[in-house]
Short mmCIF file of C-alpha atoms in Angstrom, two decimals:
data_model
loop_
_atom_site.label_atom_id
_atom_site.label_comp_id
_atom_site.label_asym_id
_atom_site.label_seq_id
_atom_site.Cartn_x
_atom_site.Cartn_y
_atom_site.Cartn_z
CA UNK A 1 19.70 -3.67 89.85
CA UNK A 2 23.01 -1.84 90.61
CA UNK A 3 22.87 1.74 91.85
CA UNK A 4 26.13 3.33 90.80
CA UNK A 5 27.31 6.17 93.13
CA UNK A 6 30.96 5.94 92.02
CA UNK A 7 32.78 9.30 92.04
CA UNK A 8 34.51 8.72 88.70
CA UNK A 9 34.58 6.87 86.44
CA UNK A 10 30.89 7.16 87.09
CA UNK A 11 27.48 6.22 85.86
CA UNK A 12 26.67 6.74 82.21
CA UNK A 13 23.14 7.11 80.83
CA UNK A 14 21.77 3.70 79.99
CA UNK A 15 20.47 4.99 76.63
CA UNK A 16 24.04 6.12 75.72
CA UNK A 17 25.48 2.70 76.64
CA UNK A 18 22.75 0.96 74.56
CA UNK A 19 23.47 3.13 71.56
CA UNK A 20 27.17 2.64 71.78
CA UNK A 21 26.65 -1.13 72.04
CA UNK A 22 24.42 -1.09 68.95
CA UNK A 23 27.03 0.95 66.97
CA UNK A 24 30.07 -0.76 68.30
CA UNK A 25 30.77 -3.49 65.65
CA UNK A 26 29.81 -1.42 62.63
CA UNK A 27 29.81 2.34 62.92
CA UNK A 28 27.13 3.86 60.53
CA UNK A 29 27.70 1.25 57.79
CA UNK A 30 31.52 1.67 57.64
CA UNK A 31 32.11 -1.99 58.40
CA UNK A 32 34.45 -0.95 61.23
CA UNK A 33 34.13 -0.26 64.90
CA UNK A 34 34.72 3.30 66.12
CA UNK A 35 37.41 1.61 68.21
CA UNK A 36 39.46 0.81 65.14
CA UNK A 37 38.63 3.89 62.95
CA UNK A 38 41.26 6.45 61.89
CA UNK A 39 41.06 9.77 63.67
CA UNK A 40 41.74 11.22 60.21
CA UNK A 41 38.60 9.67 58.76
CA UNK A 42 35.66 11.88 57.78
CA UNK A 43 33.41 9.92 60.11
CA UNK A 44 35.55 10.71 63.22
CA UNK A 45 36.19 14.32 62.10
CA UNK A 46 32.42 14.71 62.05
CA UNK A 47 32.12 13.29 65.52
CA UNK A 48 34.79 15.64 66.77
CA UNK A 49 33.21 18.77 65.18
CA UNK A 50 29.66 17.80 66.25
CA UNK A 51 30.83 17.33 69.87
CA UNK A 52 32.33 20.84 69.87
CA UNK A 53 29.17 22.29 68.43
CA UNK A 54 26.87 20.44 70.83
CA UNK A 55 28.95 21.61 73.86
CA UNK A 56 29.03 25.29 72.75
CA UNK A 57 25.23 25.18 72.08
CA UNK A 58 24.55 23.80 75.56
CA UNK A 59 26.68 26.50 77.14
CA UNK A 60 25.33 29.24 74.94
CA UNK A 61 28.78 30.22 73.66
CA UNK A 62 29.78 31.48 70.19
CA UNK A 63 32.80 31.68 67.99
CA UNK A 64 34.86 33.47 70.55
CA UNK A 65 35.32 30.16 72.36
CA UNK A 66 36.89 26.89 71.36
CA UNK A 67 36.39 23.38 72.68
CA UNK A 68 39.51 21.32 72.92
CA UNK A 69 39.63 17.48 73.50
CA UNK A 70 42.81 16.71 75.40
CA UNK A 71 44.23 14.01 77.58
CA UNK A 72 45.91 13.79 81.04
CA UNK A 73 42.85 14.62 83.05
CA UNK A 74 42.36 17.71 85.21
CA UNK A 75 45.70 16.94 86.78
CA UNK A 76 47.40 17.74 83.52
CA UNK A 77 45.52 21.00 83.31
CA UNK A 78 46.90 21.97 86.78
CA UNK A 79 50.30 22.32 85.01
CA UNK A 80 49.19 23.41 81.45
CA UNK A 81 47.23 26.36 82.65
CA UNK A 82 50.11 28.18 84.36
CA UNK A 83 52.53 26.99 81.68
CA UNK A 84 50.34 28.63 78.95
CA UNK A 85 48.84 31.54 80.75
CA UNK A 86 51.19 32.72 83.47
CA UNK A 87 53.92 34.99 81.91
CA UNK A 88 57.21 35.80 83.62
CA UNK A 89 56.69 38.61 85.98
CA UNK A 90 52.96 37.90 86.18
CA UNK A 91 50.91 36.47 89.06
CA UNK A 92 48.14 33.86 89.17
CA UNK A 93 45.56 33.87 91.95
CA UNK A 94 43.90 30.84 93.47
CA UNK A 95 40.85 30.30 95.71
CA UNK A 96 41.14 26.94 97.33
CA UNK A 97 38.04 25.22 98.74
CA UNK A 98 39.12 21.59 98.76
CA UNK A 99 41.66 19.01 97.93
CA UNK A 100 41.59 19.44 94.19
CA UNK A 101 41.87 23.23 94.31
CA UNK A 102 44.82 22.56 96.70
CA UNK A 103 46.54 20.30 94.16
CA UNK A 104 45.97 22.86 91.35
CA UNK A 105 47.50 25.65 93.57
CA UNK A 106 50.52 23.44 94.57
CA UNK A 107 51.23 22.65 90.83
CA UNK A 108 51.06 26.33 89.82
CA UNK A 109 53.47 27.23 92.68
CA UNK A 110 56.12 25.09 90.97
CA UNK A 111 55.71 26.97 87.69
CA UNK A 112 55.45 30.62 88.43
CA UNK A 113 54.35 33.42 90.76
CA UNK A 114 51.16 32.59 92.54
CA UNK A 115 48.95 34.16 95.31
CA UNK A 116 46.50 32.28 97.55
CA UNK A 117 43.57 34.66 97.47
CA UNK A 118 41.53 32.58 99.81
CA UNK A 119 41.43 29.13 101.37
CA UNK A 120 38.90 27.40 103.59
CA UNK A 121 41.44 24.77 104.82
CA UNK A 122 41.19 26.15 108.32
CA UNK A 123 37.62 24.80 108.61
CA UNK A 124 38.38 21.48 107.05
CA UNK A 125 37.05 22.59 103.69
CA UNK A 126 33.43 22.82 104.81
CA UNK A 127 32.57 26.22 103.43
CA UNK A 128 33.11 28.83 100.77
CA UNK A 129 35.06 32.06 101.35
CA UNK A 130 33.20 35.39 101.79
CA UNK A 131 33.51 36.86 98.32
CA UNK A 132 32.98 40.40 99.59
CA UNK A 133 36.06 40.19 101.78
CA UNK A 134 38.31 39.20 98.82
CA UNK A 135 40.65 41.53 97.09
CA UNK A 136 41.37 40.06 93.70
CA UNK A 137 44.08 41.57 91.62
CA UNK A 138 42.66 42.96 88.38
CA UNK A 139 46.08 42.60 86.77
CA UNK A 140 46.45 38.91 87.60
CA UNK A 141 47.11 36.56 84.74
CA UNK A 142 44.00 34.63 85.82
CA UNK A 143 41.97 33.66 88.91
CA UNK A 144 41.46 29.90 89.42
CA UNK A 145 38.61 28.22 91.26
CA UNK A 146 37.30 24.70 91.65
CA UNK A 147 33.51 24.89 91.16
CA UNK A 148 32.79 21.61 92.94
CA UNK A 149 35.13 19.64 95.31
CA UNK A 150 34.36 16.00 94.97
CA UNK A 151 36.17 14.91 98.07
CA UNK A 152 34.67 17.40 100.55
CA UNK A 153 31.33 17.89 98.77
CA UNK A 154 31.55 21.69 98.61
CA UNK A 155 30.17 23.60 95.57
CA UNK A 156 30.10 27.18 94.42
CA UNK A 157 26.67 28.52 93.48
CA UNK A 158 25.76 28.57 89.78
CA UNK A 159 25.48 32.35 89.93
CA UNK A 160 28.98 33.16 91.14
CA UNK A 161 29.62 36.18 93.33
CA UNK A 162 31.75 38.94 91.89
CA UNK A 163 35.34 37.71 91.69
CA UNK A 164 37.16 40.64 90.03
CA UNK A 165 38.05 41.31 86.45
CA UNK A 166 41.01 38.90 85.93
CA UNK A 167 40.29 36.05 83.45
CA UNK A 168 38.36 33.41 85.47
CA UNK A 169 39.59 29.83 85.08
CA UNK A 170 37.69 26.85 86.60
CA UNK A 171 38.20 23.25 87.21
CA UNK A 172 34.55 21.98 86.63
CA UNK A 173 35.36 18.28 86.43
CA UNK A 174 32.63 17.15 88.76
CA UNK A 175 29.73 19.59 88.07
CA UNK A 176 30.13 20.49 84.40
CA UNK A 177 26.80 20.59 82.58
CA UNK A 178 25.03 19.71 85.82
CA UNK A 179 23.05 23.03 85.79
CA UNK A 180 22.86 26.23 83.86
CA UNK A 181 25.52 28.79 84.64
CA UNK A 182 26.88 31.98 83.04
CA UNK A 183 29.60 30.27 80.96
CA UNK A 184 30.54 33.61 79.33
CA UNK A 185 32.05 34.68 82.72
CA UNK A 186 34.76 32.12 82.35
CA UNK A 187 37.84 32.47 80.27
CA UNK A 188 38.72 28.84 80.53
CA UNK A 189 36.79 25.83 81.88
CA UNK A 190 38.13 22.30 82.06
CA UNK A 191 36.69 18.98 83.11
CA UNK A 192 37.75 15.34 83.13
CA UNK A 193 34.97 13.58 81.29
CA UNK A 194 34.56 10.65 83.65
CA UNK A 195 31.92 12.15 85.92
CA UNK A 196 29.24 14.03 83.88
CA UNK A 197 30.45 13.86 80.28
CA UNK A 198 31.49 10.30 79.38
CA UNK A 199 34.17 7.72 80.13
CA UNK A 200 37.61 8.31 81.37
CA UNK A 201 40.27 9.23 78.77
CA UNK A 202 39.35 12.65 77.52
CA UNK A 203 39.61 16.08 79.20
CA UNK A 204 37.31 18.82 77.80
CA UNK A 205 38.82 22.31 77.75
CA UNK A 206 36.50 25.32 76.87
CA UNK A 207 38.73 28.30 76.27
CA UNK A 208 38.25 31.88 75.01
CA UNK A 209 40.11 32.76 71.90
CA UNK A 210 42.03 35.68 73.39
CA UNK A 211 43.62 33.31 75.94
CA UNK A 212 44.69 30.96 73.18
CA UNK A 213 46.30 33.89 71.27
CA UNK A 214 48.09 35.22 74.27
CA UNK A 215 49.53 31.85 75.27
CA UNK A 216 53.28 31.35 75.51
CA UNK A 217 54.97 30.45 72.28
CA UNK A 218 58.06 28.85 73.75
CA UNK A 219 56.48 25.64 75.05
CA UNK A 220 56.85 22.30 73.49
CA UNK A 221 54.18 22.25 70.71
CA UNK A 222 52.10 19.43 72.32
CA UNK A 223 51.71 21.45 75.43
CA UNK A 224 50.19 24.57 73.79
CA UNK A 225 46.47 25.23 73.72
CA UNK A 226 47.09 27.07 70.46
CA UNK A 227 48.25 23.70 68.94
CA UNK A 228 44.97 21.93 69.82
CA UNK A 229 42.84 24.79 68.62
CA UNK A 230 44.72 25.22 65.32
CA UNK A 231 44.41 21.47 64.58
CA UNK A 232 40.82 21.02 65.91
CA UNK A 233 42.16 18.69 68.69
CA UNK A 234 43.71 16.42 65.94
CA UNK A 235 47.35 17.43 66.20
CA UNK A 236 48.06 13.86 67.63
CA UNK A 237 45.80 10.91 68.00
CA UNK A 238 42.96 11.83 70.22
CA UNK A 239 41.04 9.46 72.51
CA UNK A 240 38.69 8.60 69.72
CA UNK A 241 36.15 6.36 71.59
CA UNK A 242 36.02 8.69 74.60
CA UNK A 243 35.18 11.65 72.41
CA UNK A 244 32.55 9.58 70.59
CA UNK A 245 30.95 8.72 73.95
CA UNK A 246 31.08 12.44 75.05
CA UNK A 247 29.23 13.37 71.90
CA UNK A 248 26.46 10.72 72.68
CA UNK A 249 26.16 12.07 76.23
CA UNK A 250 25.93 15.65 74.96
CA UNK A 251 23.09 14.52 72.66
CA UNK A 252 21.39 12.80 75.59
CA UNK A 253 21.55 15.95 77.80
CA UNK A 254 20.01 17.91 74.90
CA UNK A 255 17.24 15.28 74.55
CA UNK A 256 16.48 15.47 78.23
CA UNK A 257 15.87 19.18 78.01
CA UNK A 258 19.38 20.58 78.39
CA UNK A 259 21.02 22.12 81.47
CA UNK A 260 17.74 23.33 82.98
CA UNK A 261 16.41 19.79 83.02
CA UNK A 262 19.73 18.48 84.38
CA UNK A 263 19.53 21.08 87.26
CA UNK A 264 15.97 20.02 88.14
CA UNK A 265 16.94 16.35 88.09
CA UNK A 266 20.04 16.83 90.14
CA UNK A 267 18.40 19.15 92.78
CA UNK A 268 15.63 16.46 93.23
CA UNK A 269 18.17 13.76 93.80
CA UNK A 270 20.32 15.70 96.19
CA UNK A 271 17.31 16.92 98.23
CA UNK A 272 16.31 13.28 98.92
CA UNK A 273 19.73 12.35 100.32
CA UNK A 274 20.26 15.57 102.30
CA UNK A 275 16.84 15.15 103.83
CA UNK A 276 17.87 11.67 105.03
CA UNK A 277 20.84 13.30 106.64
CA UNK A 278 18.96 16.21 108.26
CA UNK A 279 16.15 14.07 109.62
CA UNK A 280 18.43 11.57 111.26
CA UNK A 281 18.73 13.44 114.56
CA UNK A 282 22.49 13.60 114.24
CA UNK A 283 23.11 9.97 113.23
CA UNK A 284 24.42 11.25 109.97
CA UNK A 285 26.68 14.30 110.06
CA UNK A 286 27.13 16.11 106.73
CA UNK A 287 30.56 17.49 106.08
CA UNK A 288 29.73 20.65 104.02
CA UNK A 289 28.04 23.66 105.59
CA UNK A 290 24.46 23.72 104.36
CA UNK A 291 24.96 26.82 102.33
CA UNK A 292 28.02 25.24 100.50
CA UNK A 293 26.52 21.75 100.00
CA UNK A 294 27.23 20.07 96.70
CA UNK A 295 24.50 18.77 94.39
CA UNK A 296 26.95 16.26 92.92
CA UNK A 297 28.81 14.82 95.88
CA UNK A 298 27.00 14.32 99.18
CA UNK A 299 29.55 13.63 101.95
CA UNK A 300 28.72 12.54 105.50
CA UNK A 301 29.95 10.60 108.54
CA UNK A 302 28.36 8.12 110.80
CA UNK A 303 28.87 7.93 114.68
CA UNK A 304 31.81 5.49 114.31
CA UNK A 305 34.17 3.91 111.85
CA UNK A 306 32.61 0.54 112.61
CA UNK A 307 29.18 1.77 111.68
CA UNK A 308 30.58 3.22 108.45
CA UNK A 309 32.03 -0.09 107.48
CA UNK A 310 28.68 -1.75 108.18
CA UNK A 311 26.81 0.88 106.27
CA UNK A 312 29.04 0.29 103.21
CA UNK A 313 28.84 -3.47 103.49
CA UNK A 314 25.05 -3.52 103.81
CA UNK A 315 24.58 -0.87 101.11
CA UNK A 316 26.64 -2.94 98.63
CA UNK A 317 24.62 -6.03 99.49
CA UNK A 318 21.58 -4.01 98.52
CA UNK A 319 23.05 -3.09 95.13
CA UNK A 320 24.49 0.32 95.97
CA UNK A 321 28.14 0.68 94.98
CA UNK A 322 30.79 3.46 95.09
CA UNK A 323 29.73 4.94 98.43
CA UNK A 324 33.02 4.96 100.31
CA UNK A 325 34.48 8.39 100.94
CA UNK A 326 37.77 9.37 99.40
CA UNK A 327 40.73 7.46 100.91
CA UNK A 328 42.15 10.75 102.33
CA UNK A 329 39.07 11.56 104.40
CA UNK A 330 37.01 8.44 104.81
CA UNK A 331 33.35 8.56 105.66
CA UNK A 332 30.57 8.15 103.06
CA UNK A 333 30.18 9.92 99.67
CA UNK A 334 27.26 9.57 97.33
CA UNK A 335 28.09 10.98 93.89
CA UNK A 336 24.86 12.02 92.09
CA UNK A 337 26.15 12.99 88.60
CA UNK A 338 23.79 13.58 85.74
CA UNK A 339 23.32 9.93 84.76
CA UNK A 340 22.48 8.76 88.28
CA UNK A 341 18.75 8.27 88.33
CA UNK A 342 16.27 9.80 90.78
CA UNK A 343 15.30 6.16 91.56
CA UNK A 344 18.78 5.37 92.72
CA UNK A 345 18.86 8.46 94.95
CA UNK A 346 15.49 7.45 96.44
CA UNK A 347 16.82 3.97 97.08
CA UNK A 348 19.77 5.35 98.91
CA UNK A 349 17.72 7.68 101.04
CA UNK A 350 15.34 5.00 101.98
CA UNK A 351 18.26 2.72 102.96
CA UNK A 352 19.81 5.57 105.04
CA UNK A 353 16.56 6.03 107.03
CA UNK A 354 16.18 2.36 107.67
CA UNK A 355 19.80 1.90 108.71
CA UNK A 356 19.55 4.86 111.12
CA UNK A 357 16.42 3.31 112.69
CA UNK A 358 18.26 0.00 113.24
CA UNK A 359 21.56 1.36 114.55
CA UNK A 360 20.82 4.92 115.80
#
């Protein structure tokens, strides 16, 4: 058995893969695979509409929000957000708690006036800023955060602190639908699908109608959120198979009990791995401060680079893949997205304890 801890593309629910396999050659009696079906067909339009409805239902959102299926990953959104939402003379504020927030801020700086409201770079992105010490501008075009940093393993709490009255925009690529959260507090949420939602190839954007309406009108048509909303994400050819898979994953989440069940499952997995770190007498050193620890990406170091290489080699031999830390920081990273089973987390925790006994 392979235990998949890859950070993205990541594990998918086995039931979803099995269903996709069963439907692959002949989708619902059409005689065609979903891979070769027109995005203008009634079958695909039904998938597209159902996926939007499923997602809004899971988030508890109504008709004042739209779900857009786009391409280009979160990295494309780093540019599209200021292009659409940051007017001339306006300012966008950013809170940076890791590498992806840093990239989003750097991209926005190229496109308009920005303000770094807070950054935890000084402590190596181990913590979250003190929200009470922040002075957000209520007139800002928007305030951007990254709810979970995959590289450093730092995550905002589901119940966010007060962050002012400017429209709140969030990169949720690595913890979207991993737990209940007050979705109505966000004006725009975006997520690359390849972690909790489906395969690589589609980016989900959940955006409030008023932001769509106020977006700039002088952009190329393909770069406007209004274009995707008006055309139900069908202005150009969408990533049909990826959206189909997202719809299956959304159905799976609903069948498991929704976001409450995902939160319980994810907390249980993370607790097993963090306990192996905390009980190791310092053999494993977690990167994130305990109060900022991610449920999705558990990051830690061993006493030496040599031991980290040995850990990765022995883990892979035992069927655990994808545990190497990001190339920019090294170390170990266990990604525990929704589809990763509690059994996989237990297997990793047991391996960590045994490895520490042998080499600690």
